[in-house]
Short mmCIF file of N, CA and C in Angstrom, two decimals:
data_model
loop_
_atom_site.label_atom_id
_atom_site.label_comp_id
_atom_site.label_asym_id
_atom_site.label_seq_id
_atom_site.Cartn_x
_atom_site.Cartn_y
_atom_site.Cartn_z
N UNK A 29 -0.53 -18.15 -7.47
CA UNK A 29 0.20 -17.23 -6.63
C UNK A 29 -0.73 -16.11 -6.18
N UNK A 30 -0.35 -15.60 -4.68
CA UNK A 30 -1.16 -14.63 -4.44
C UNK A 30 -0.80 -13.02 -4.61
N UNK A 31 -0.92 -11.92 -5.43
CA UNK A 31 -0.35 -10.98 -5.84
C UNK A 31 -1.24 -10.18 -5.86
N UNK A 32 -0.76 -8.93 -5.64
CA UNK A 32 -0.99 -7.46 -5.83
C UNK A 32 -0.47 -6.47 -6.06
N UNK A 33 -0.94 -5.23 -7.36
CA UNK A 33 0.09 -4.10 -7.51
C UNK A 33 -0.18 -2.89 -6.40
N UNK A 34 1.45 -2.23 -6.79
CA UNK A 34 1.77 -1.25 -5.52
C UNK A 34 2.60 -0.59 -6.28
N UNK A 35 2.47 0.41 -5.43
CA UNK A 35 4.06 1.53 -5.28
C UNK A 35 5.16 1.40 -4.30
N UNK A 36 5.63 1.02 -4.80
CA UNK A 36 7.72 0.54 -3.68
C UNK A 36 7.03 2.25 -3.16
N UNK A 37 7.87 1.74 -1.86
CA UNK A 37 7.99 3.21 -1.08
C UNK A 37 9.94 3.50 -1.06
N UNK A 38 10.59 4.77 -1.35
CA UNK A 38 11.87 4.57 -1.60
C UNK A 38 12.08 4.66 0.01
N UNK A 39 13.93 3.98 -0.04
CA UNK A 39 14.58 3.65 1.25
C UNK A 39 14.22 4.51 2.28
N UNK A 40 14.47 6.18 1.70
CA UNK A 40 14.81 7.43 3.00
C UNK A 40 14.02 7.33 3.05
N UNK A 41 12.21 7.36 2.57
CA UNK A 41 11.19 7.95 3.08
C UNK A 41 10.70 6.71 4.19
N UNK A 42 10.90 5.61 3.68
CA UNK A 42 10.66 4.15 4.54
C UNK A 42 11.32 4.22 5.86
N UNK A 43 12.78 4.76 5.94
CA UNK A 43 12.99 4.54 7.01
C UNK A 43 12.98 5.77 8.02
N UNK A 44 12.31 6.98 7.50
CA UNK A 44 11.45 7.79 8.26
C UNK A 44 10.25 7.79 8.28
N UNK A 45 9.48 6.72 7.92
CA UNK A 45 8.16 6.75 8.55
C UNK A 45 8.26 5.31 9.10
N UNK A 46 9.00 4.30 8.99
CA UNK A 46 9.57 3.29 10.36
C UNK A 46 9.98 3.87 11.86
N UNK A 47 10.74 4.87 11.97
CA UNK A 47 11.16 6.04 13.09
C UNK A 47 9.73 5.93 13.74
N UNK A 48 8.91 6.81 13.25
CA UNK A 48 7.88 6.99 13.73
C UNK A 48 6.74 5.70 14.23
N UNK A 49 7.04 4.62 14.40
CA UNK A 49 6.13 3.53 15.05
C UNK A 49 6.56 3.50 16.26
N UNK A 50 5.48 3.74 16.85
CA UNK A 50 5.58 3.54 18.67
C UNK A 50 5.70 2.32 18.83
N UNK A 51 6.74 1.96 19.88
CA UNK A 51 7.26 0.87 20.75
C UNK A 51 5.92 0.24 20.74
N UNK A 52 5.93 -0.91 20.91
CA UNK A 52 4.60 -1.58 21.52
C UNK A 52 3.16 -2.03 20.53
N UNK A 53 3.43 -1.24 19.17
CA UNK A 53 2.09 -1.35 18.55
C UNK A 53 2.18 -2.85 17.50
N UNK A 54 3.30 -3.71 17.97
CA UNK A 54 3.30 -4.64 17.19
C UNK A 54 4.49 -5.08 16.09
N UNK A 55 4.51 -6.07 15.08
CA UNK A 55 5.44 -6.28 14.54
C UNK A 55 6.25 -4.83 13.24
N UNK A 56 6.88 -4.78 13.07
CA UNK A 56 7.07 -3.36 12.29
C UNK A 56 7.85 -4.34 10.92
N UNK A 57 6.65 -4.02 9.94
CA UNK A 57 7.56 -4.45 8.43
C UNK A 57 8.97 -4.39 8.50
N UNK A 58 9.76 -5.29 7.19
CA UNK A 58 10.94 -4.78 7.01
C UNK A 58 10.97 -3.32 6.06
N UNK A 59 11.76 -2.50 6.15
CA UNK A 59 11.96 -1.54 4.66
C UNK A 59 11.42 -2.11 3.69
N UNK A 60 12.39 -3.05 3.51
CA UNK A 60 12.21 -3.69 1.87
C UNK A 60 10.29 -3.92 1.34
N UNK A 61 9.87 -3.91 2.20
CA UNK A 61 8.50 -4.52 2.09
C UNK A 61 7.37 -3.34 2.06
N UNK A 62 7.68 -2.28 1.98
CA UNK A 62 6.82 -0.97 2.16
C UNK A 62 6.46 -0.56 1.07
N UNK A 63 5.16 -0.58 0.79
CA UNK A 63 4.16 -0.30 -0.54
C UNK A 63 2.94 0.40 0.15
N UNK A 64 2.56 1.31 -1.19
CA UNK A 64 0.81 1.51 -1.10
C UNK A 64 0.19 0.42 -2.11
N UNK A 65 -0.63 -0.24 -2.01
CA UNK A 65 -1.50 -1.66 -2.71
C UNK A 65 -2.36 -0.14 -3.15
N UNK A 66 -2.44 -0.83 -4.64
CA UNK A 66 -3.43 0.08 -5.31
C UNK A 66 -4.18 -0.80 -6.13
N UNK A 67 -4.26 -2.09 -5.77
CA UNK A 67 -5.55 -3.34 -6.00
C UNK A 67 -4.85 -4.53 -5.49
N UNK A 68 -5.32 -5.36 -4.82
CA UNK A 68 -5.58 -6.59 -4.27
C UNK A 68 -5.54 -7.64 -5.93
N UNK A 69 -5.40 -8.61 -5.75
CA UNK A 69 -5.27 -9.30 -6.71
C UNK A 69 -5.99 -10.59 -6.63
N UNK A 70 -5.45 -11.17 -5.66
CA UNK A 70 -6.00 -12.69 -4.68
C UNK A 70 -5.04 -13.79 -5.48
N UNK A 71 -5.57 -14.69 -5.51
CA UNK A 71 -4.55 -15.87 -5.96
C UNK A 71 -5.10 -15.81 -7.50
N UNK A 72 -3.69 -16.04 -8.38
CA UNK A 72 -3.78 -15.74 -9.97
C UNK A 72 -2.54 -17.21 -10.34
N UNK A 73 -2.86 -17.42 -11.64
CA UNK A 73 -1.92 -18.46 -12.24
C UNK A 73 -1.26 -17.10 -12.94
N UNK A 74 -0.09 -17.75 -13.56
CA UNK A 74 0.85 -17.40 -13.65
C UNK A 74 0.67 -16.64 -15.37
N UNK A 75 0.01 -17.60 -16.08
CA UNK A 75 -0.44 -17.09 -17.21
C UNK A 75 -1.54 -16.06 -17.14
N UNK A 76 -2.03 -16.13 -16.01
CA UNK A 76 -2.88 -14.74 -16.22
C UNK A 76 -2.15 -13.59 -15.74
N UNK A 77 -0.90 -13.39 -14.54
CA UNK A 77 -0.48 -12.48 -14.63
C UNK A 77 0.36 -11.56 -15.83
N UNK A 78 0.77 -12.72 -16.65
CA UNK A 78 1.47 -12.25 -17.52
C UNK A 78 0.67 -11.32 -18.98
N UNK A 79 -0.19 -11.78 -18.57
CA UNK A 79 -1.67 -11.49 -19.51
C UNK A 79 -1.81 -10.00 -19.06
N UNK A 80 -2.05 -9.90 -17.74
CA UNK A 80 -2.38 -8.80 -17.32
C UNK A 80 -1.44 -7.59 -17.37
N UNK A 81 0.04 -8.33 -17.26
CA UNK A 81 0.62 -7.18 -17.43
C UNK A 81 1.06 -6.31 -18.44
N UNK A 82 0.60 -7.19 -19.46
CA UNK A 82 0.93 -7.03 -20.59
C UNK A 82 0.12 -5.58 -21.10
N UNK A 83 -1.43 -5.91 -20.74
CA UNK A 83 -2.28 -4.82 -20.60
C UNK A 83 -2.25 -3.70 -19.97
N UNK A 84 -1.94 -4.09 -18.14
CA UNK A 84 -1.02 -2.95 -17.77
C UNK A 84 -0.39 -1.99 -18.36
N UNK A 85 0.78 -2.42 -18.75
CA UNK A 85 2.03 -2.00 -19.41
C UNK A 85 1.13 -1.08 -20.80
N UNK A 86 0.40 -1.37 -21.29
CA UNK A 86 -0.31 -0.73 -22.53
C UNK A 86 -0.64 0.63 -22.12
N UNK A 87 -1.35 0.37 -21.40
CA UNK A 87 -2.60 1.38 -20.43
C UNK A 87 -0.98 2.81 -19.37
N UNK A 88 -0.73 2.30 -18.84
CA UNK A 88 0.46 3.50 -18.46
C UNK A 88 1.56 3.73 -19.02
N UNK A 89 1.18 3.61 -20.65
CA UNK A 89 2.27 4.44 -21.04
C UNK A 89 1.90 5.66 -21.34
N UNK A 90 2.72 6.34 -20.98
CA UNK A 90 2.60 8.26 -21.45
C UNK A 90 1.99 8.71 -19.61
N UNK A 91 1.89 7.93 -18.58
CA UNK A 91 1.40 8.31 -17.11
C UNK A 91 3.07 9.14 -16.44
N UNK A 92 2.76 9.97 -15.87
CA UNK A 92 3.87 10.70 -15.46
C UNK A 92 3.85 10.57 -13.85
N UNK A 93 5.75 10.78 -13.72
CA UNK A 93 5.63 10.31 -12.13
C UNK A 93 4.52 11.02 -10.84
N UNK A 94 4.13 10.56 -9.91
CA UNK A 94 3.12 11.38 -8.88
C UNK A 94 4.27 11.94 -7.57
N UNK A 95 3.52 12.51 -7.17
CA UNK A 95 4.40 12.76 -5.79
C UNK A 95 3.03 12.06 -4.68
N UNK A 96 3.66 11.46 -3.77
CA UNK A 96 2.83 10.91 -2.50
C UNK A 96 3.21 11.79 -1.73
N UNK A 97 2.08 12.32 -1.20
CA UNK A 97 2.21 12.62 0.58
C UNK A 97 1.68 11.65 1.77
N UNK A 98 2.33 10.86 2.82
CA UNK A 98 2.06 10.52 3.76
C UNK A 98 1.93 11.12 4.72
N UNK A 99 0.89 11.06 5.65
CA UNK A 99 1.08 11.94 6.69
C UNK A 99 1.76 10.59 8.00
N UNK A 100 1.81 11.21 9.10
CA UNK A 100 2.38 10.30 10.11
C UNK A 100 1.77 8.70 10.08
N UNK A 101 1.78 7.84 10.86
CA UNK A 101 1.77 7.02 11.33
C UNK A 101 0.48 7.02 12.34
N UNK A 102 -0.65 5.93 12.03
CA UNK A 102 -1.55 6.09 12.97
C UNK A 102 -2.50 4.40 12.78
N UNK A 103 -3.47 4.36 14.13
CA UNK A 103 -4.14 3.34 13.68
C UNK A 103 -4.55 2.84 12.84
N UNK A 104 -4.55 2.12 11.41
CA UNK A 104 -5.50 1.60 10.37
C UNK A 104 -6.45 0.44 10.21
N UNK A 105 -7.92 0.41 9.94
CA UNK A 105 -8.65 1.57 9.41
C UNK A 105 -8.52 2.64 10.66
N UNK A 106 -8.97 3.80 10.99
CA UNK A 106 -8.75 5.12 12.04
C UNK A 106 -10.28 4.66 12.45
N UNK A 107 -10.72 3.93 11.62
CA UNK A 107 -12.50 4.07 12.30
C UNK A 107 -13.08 2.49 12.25
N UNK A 108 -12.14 2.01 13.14
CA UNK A 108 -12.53 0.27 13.04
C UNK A 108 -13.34 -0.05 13.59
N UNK A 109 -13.60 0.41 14.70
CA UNK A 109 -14.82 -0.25 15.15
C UNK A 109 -16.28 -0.28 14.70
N UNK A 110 -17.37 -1.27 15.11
CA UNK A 110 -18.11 -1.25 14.00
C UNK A 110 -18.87 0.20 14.40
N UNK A 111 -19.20 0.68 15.54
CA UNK A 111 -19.64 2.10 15.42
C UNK A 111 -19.19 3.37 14.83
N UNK A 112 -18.01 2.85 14.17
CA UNK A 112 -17.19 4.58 14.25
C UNK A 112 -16.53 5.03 14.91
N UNK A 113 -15.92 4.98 16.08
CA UNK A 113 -15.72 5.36 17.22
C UNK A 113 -13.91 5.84 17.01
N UNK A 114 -14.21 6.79 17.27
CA UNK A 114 -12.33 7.93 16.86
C UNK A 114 -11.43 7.52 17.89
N UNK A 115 -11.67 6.64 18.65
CA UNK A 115 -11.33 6.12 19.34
C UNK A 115 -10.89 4.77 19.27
N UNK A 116 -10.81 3.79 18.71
CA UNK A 116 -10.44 2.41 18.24
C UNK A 116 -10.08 2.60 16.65
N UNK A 117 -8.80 2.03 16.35
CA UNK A 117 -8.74 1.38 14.95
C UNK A 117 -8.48 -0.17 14.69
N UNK A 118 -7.94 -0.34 13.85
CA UNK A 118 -7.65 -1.53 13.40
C UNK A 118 -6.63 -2.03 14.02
N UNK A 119 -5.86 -3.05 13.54
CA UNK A 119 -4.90 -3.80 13.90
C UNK A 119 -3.39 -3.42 13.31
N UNK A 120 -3.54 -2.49 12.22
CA UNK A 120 -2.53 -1.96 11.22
C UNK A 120 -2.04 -0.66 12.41
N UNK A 121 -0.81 -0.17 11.86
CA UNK A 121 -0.23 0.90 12.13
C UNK A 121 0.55 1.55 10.58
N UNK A 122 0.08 2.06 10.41
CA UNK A 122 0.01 2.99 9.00
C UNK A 122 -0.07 4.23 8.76
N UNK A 123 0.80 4.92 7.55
CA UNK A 123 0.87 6.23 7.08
C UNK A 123 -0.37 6.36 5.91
N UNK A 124 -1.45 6.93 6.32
CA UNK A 124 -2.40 7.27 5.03
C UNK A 124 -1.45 8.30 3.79
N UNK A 125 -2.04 8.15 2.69
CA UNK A 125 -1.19 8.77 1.68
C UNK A 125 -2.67 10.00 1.43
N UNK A 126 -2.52 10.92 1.61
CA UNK A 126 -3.17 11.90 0.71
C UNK A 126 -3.87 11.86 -0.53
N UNK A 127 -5.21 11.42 -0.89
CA UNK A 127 -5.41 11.58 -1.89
C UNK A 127 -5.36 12.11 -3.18
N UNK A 128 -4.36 12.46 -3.59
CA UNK A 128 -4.02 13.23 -4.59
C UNK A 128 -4.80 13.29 -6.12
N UNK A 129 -5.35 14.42 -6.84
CA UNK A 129 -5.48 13.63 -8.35
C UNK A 129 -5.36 12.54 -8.65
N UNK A 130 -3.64 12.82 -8.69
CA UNK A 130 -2.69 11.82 -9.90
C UNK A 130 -3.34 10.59 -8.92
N UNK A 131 -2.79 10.59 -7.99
CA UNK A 131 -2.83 8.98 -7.49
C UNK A 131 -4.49 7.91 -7.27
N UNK A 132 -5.48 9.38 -7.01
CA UNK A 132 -7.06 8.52 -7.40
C UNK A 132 -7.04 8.48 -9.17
N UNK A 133 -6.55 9.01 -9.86
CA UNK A 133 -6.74 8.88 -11.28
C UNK A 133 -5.85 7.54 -11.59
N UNK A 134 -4.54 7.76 -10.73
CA UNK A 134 -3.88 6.10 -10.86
C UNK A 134 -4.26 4.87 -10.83
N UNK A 135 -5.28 5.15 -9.33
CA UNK A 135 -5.79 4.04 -9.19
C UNK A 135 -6.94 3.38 -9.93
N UNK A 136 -7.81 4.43 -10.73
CA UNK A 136 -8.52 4.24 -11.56
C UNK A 136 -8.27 3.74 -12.82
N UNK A 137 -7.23 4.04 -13.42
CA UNK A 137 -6.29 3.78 -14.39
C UNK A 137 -6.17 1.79 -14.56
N UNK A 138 -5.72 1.98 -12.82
CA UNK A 138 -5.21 0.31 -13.15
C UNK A 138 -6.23 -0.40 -12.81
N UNK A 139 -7.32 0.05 -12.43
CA UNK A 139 -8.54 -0.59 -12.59
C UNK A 139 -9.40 -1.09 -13.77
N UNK A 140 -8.98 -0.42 -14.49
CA UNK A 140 -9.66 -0.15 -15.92
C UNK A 140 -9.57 -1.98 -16.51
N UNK A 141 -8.41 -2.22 -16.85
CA UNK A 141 -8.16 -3.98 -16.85
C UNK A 141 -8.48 -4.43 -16.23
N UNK A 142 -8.23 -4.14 -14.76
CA UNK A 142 -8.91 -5.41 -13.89
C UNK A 142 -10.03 -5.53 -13.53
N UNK A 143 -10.79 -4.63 -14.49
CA UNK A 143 -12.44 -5.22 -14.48
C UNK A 143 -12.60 -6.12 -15.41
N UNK A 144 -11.82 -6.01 -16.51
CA UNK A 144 -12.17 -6.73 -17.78
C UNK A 144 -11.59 -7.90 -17.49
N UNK A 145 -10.50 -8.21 -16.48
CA UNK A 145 -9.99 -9.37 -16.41
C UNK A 145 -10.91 -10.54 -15.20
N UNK A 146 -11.93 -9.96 -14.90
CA UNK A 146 -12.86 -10.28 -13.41
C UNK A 146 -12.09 -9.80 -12.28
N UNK A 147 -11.54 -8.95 -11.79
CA UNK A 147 -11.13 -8.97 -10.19
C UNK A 147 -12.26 -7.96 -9.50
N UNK A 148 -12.82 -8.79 -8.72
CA UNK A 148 -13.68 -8.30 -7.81
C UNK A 148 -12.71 -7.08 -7.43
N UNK A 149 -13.89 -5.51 -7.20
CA UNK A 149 -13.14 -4.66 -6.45
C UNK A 149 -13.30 -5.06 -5.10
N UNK A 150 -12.63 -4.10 -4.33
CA UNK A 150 -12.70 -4.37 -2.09
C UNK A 150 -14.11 -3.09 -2.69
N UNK A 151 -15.26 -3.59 -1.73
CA UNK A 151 -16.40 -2.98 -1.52
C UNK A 151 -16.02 -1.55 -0.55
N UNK A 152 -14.98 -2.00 -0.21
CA UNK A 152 -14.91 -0.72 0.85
C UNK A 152 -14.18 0.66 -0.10
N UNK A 153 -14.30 2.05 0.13
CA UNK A 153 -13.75 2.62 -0.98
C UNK A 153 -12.21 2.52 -0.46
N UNK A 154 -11.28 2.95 -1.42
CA UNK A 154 -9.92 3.15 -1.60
C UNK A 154 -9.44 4.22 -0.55
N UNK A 155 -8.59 3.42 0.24
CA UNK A 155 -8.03 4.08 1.32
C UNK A 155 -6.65 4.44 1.30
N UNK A 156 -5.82 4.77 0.58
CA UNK A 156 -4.68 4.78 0.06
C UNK A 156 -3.81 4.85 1.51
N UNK A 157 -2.97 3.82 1.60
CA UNK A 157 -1.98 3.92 3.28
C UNK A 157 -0.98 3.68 2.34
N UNK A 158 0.07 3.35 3.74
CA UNK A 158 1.45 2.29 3.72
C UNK A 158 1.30 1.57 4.94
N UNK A 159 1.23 0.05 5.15
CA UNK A 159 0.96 -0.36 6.98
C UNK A 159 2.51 -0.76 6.89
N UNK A 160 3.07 -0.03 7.66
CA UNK A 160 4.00 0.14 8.56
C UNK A 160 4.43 -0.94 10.27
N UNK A 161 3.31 -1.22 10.24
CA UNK A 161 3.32 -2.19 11.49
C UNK A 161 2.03 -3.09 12.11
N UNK A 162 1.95 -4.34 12.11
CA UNK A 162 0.72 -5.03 12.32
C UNK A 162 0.79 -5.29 14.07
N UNK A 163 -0.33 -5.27 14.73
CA UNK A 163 -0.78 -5.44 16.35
C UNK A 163 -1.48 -6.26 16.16
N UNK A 164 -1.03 -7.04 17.55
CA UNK A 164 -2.06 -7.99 17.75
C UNK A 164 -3.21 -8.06 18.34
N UNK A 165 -3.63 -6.93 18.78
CA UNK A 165 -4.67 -6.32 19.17
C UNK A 165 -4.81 -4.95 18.45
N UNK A 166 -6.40 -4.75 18.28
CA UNK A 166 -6.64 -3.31 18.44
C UNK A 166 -5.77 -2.12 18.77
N UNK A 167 -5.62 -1.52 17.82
CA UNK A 167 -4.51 0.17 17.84
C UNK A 167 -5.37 1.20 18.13
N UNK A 168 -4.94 2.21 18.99
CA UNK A 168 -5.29 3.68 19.51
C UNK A 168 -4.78 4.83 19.29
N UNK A 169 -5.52 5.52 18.92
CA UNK A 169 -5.08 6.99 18.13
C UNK A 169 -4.14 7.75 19.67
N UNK A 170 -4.46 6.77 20.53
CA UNK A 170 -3.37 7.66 21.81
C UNK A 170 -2.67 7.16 21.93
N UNK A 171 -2.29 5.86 21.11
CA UNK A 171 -0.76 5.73 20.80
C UNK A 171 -0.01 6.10 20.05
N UNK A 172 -0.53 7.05 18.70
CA UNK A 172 -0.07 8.03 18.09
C UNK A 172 0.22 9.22 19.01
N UNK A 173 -0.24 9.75 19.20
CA UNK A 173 -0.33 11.03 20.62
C UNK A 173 1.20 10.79 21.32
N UNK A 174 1.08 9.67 21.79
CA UNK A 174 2.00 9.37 22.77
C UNK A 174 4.08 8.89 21.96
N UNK A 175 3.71 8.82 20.65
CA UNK A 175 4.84 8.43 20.34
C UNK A 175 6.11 9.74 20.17
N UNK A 176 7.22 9.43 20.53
CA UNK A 176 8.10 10.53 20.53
C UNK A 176 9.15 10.35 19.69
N UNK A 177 8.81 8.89 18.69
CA UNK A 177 9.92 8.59 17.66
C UNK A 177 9.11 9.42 16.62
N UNK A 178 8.38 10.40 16.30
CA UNK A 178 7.72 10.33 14.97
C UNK A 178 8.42 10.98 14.14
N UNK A 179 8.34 10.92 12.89
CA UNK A 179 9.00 12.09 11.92
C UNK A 179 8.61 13.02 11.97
N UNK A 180 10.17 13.95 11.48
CA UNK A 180 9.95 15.32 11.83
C UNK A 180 8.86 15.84 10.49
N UNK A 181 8.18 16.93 11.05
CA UNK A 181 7.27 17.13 10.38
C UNK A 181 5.84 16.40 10.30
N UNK A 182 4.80 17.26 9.43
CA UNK A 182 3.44 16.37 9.58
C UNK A 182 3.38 15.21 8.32
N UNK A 183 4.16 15.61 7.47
CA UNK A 183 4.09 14.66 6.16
C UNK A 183 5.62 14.11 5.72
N UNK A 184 5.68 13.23 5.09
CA UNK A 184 6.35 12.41 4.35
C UNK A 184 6.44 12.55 2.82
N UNK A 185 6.84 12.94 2.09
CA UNK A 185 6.73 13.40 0.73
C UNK A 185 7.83 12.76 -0.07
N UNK A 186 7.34 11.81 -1.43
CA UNK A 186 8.58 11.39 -2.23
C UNK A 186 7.55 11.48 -3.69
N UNK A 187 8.91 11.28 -4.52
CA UNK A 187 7.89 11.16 -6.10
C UNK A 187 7.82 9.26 -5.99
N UNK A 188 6.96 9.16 -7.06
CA UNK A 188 6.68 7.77 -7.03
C UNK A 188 6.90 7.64 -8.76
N UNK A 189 8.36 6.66 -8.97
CA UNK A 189 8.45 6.47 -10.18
C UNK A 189 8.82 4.79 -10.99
N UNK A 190 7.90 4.22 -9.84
CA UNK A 190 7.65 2.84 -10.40
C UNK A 190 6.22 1.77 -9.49
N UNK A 191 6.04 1.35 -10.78
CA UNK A 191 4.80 0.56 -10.44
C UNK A 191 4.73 -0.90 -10.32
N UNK A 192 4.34 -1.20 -9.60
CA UNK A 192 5.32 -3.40 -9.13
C UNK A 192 4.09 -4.06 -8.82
N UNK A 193 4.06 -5.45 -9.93
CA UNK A 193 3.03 -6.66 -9.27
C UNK A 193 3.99 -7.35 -8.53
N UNK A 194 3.46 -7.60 -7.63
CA UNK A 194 3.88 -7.97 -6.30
C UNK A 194 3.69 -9.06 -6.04
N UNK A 195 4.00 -10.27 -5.58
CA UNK A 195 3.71 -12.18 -5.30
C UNK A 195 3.81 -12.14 -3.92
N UNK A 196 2.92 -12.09 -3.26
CA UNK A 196 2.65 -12.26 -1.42
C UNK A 196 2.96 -13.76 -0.64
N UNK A 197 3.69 -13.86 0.19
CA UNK A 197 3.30 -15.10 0.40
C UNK A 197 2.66 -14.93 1.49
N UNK A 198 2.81 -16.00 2.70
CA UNK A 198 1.78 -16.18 3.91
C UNK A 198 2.55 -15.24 4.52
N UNK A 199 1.20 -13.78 5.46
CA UNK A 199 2.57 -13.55 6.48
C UNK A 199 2.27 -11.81 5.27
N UNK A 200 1.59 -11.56 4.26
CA UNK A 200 1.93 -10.83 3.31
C UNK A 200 3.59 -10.61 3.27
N UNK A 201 4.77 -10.86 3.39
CA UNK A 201 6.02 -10.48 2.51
C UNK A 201 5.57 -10.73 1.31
N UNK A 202 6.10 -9.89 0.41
CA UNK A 202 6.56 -9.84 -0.58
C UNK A 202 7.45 -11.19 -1.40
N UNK A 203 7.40 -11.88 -2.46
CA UNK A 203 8.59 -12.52 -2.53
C UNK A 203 9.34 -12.16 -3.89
N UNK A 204 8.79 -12.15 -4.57
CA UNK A 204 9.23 -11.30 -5.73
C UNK A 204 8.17 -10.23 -6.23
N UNK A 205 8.84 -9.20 -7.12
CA UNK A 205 8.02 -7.87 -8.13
C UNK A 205 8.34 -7.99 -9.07
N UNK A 206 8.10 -7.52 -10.30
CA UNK A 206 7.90 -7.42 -11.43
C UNK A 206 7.38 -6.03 -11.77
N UNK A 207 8.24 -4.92 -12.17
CA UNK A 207 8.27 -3.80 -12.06
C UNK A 207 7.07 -3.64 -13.97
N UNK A 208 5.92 -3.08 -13.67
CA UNK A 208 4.85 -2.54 -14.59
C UNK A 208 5.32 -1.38 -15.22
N UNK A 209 5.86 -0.99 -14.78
CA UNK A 209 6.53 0.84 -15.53
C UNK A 209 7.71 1.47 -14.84
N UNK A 210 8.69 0.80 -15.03
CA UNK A 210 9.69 1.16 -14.54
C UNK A 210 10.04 2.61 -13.92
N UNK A 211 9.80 2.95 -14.98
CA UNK A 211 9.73 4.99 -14.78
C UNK A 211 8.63 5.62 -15.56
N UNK A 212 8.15 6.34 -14.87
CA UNK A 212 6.93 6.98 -14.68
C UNK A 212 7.19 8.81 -15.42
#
């Protein structure tokens, strides 16, 4: 199975930073499906997830809930092209989350096992989002500019008080979770 852990994003904050995707930038997740991935997993048997979570589950106990800040909705990566250019992103439409302490210490946290278990890290550093909407082409920071659904305000703010391995199928949905720490 192909899996990765995340943070559920809750209903209200999901369906105010859904508001905010401009018409046109592509397919827009369901609610139900809105996470920050705080490691990639790739394809795992079934006995090793259970292995892993087990370790998981060791490792965050006594971790206390975080608060996320998202800010709006914008191209992801913001700097896709291969020059850099502030001008082209990726194919994602996504809320970056604020780097917070808690949440780079989180992510470090659940790293800690999944070195010992082999999971290659992503070479690229940790970009903490939510993608909110996939294009089929190339996204533009002046389609952020231009959107007039966005949420009110510059940020999105909720506590985060559960942690979920996640089973992807094709298409990334979600098909089932398996909640790592229920409450935080």
């Amino acid at each position: 199975m192909r899996c990765f852990i995340g943070l559920p994003v809750p209903e209200e904050a999901g369906r105010a930073l859904l508001r905010g995707v401009p018409e046109g930038v592509g397919r827009q997740l369901p609610l139900a499906d809105l996470h920050l991935t705080l490691a990639f997993l790739g394809e795992r048997e079934l006995c090793w997830t259970q292995a892993l979570c087990r370790q998981l589950e060791a490792i965050l106990t006594g971790v206390q809930p975080l608060s996320l800040k998202l800010t709006r909705g914008g191209p992801f990566p913001p700097n896709g092209s291969p020059k850099g250019s502030l001008s082209r992103g990726g194919r994602l439409w996504a809320a970056r989350a604020l780097p917070s302490p808690a949440l780079m210490a989180l992510h470090e946290r659940i790293w800690r096992p999944l070195d010992d278990f082999g999971v290659a890290r992503d070479e690229r550093a940790f970009q903490p989002h939510v993608t909110l909407a996939r294009g089929r082409h190339r996204l533009t920071a002046k389609m952020a500019n231009e959107s007039e659904k966005s949420p009110p305000g510059d940020h999105i703010e909720f506590d985060v008080h559960e942690i979920v391995l996640y089973e992807s199928r094709q298409g990334y949905r979600p098909r089932w979770r398996q909640s790592l720490k229920s409450r935080l």
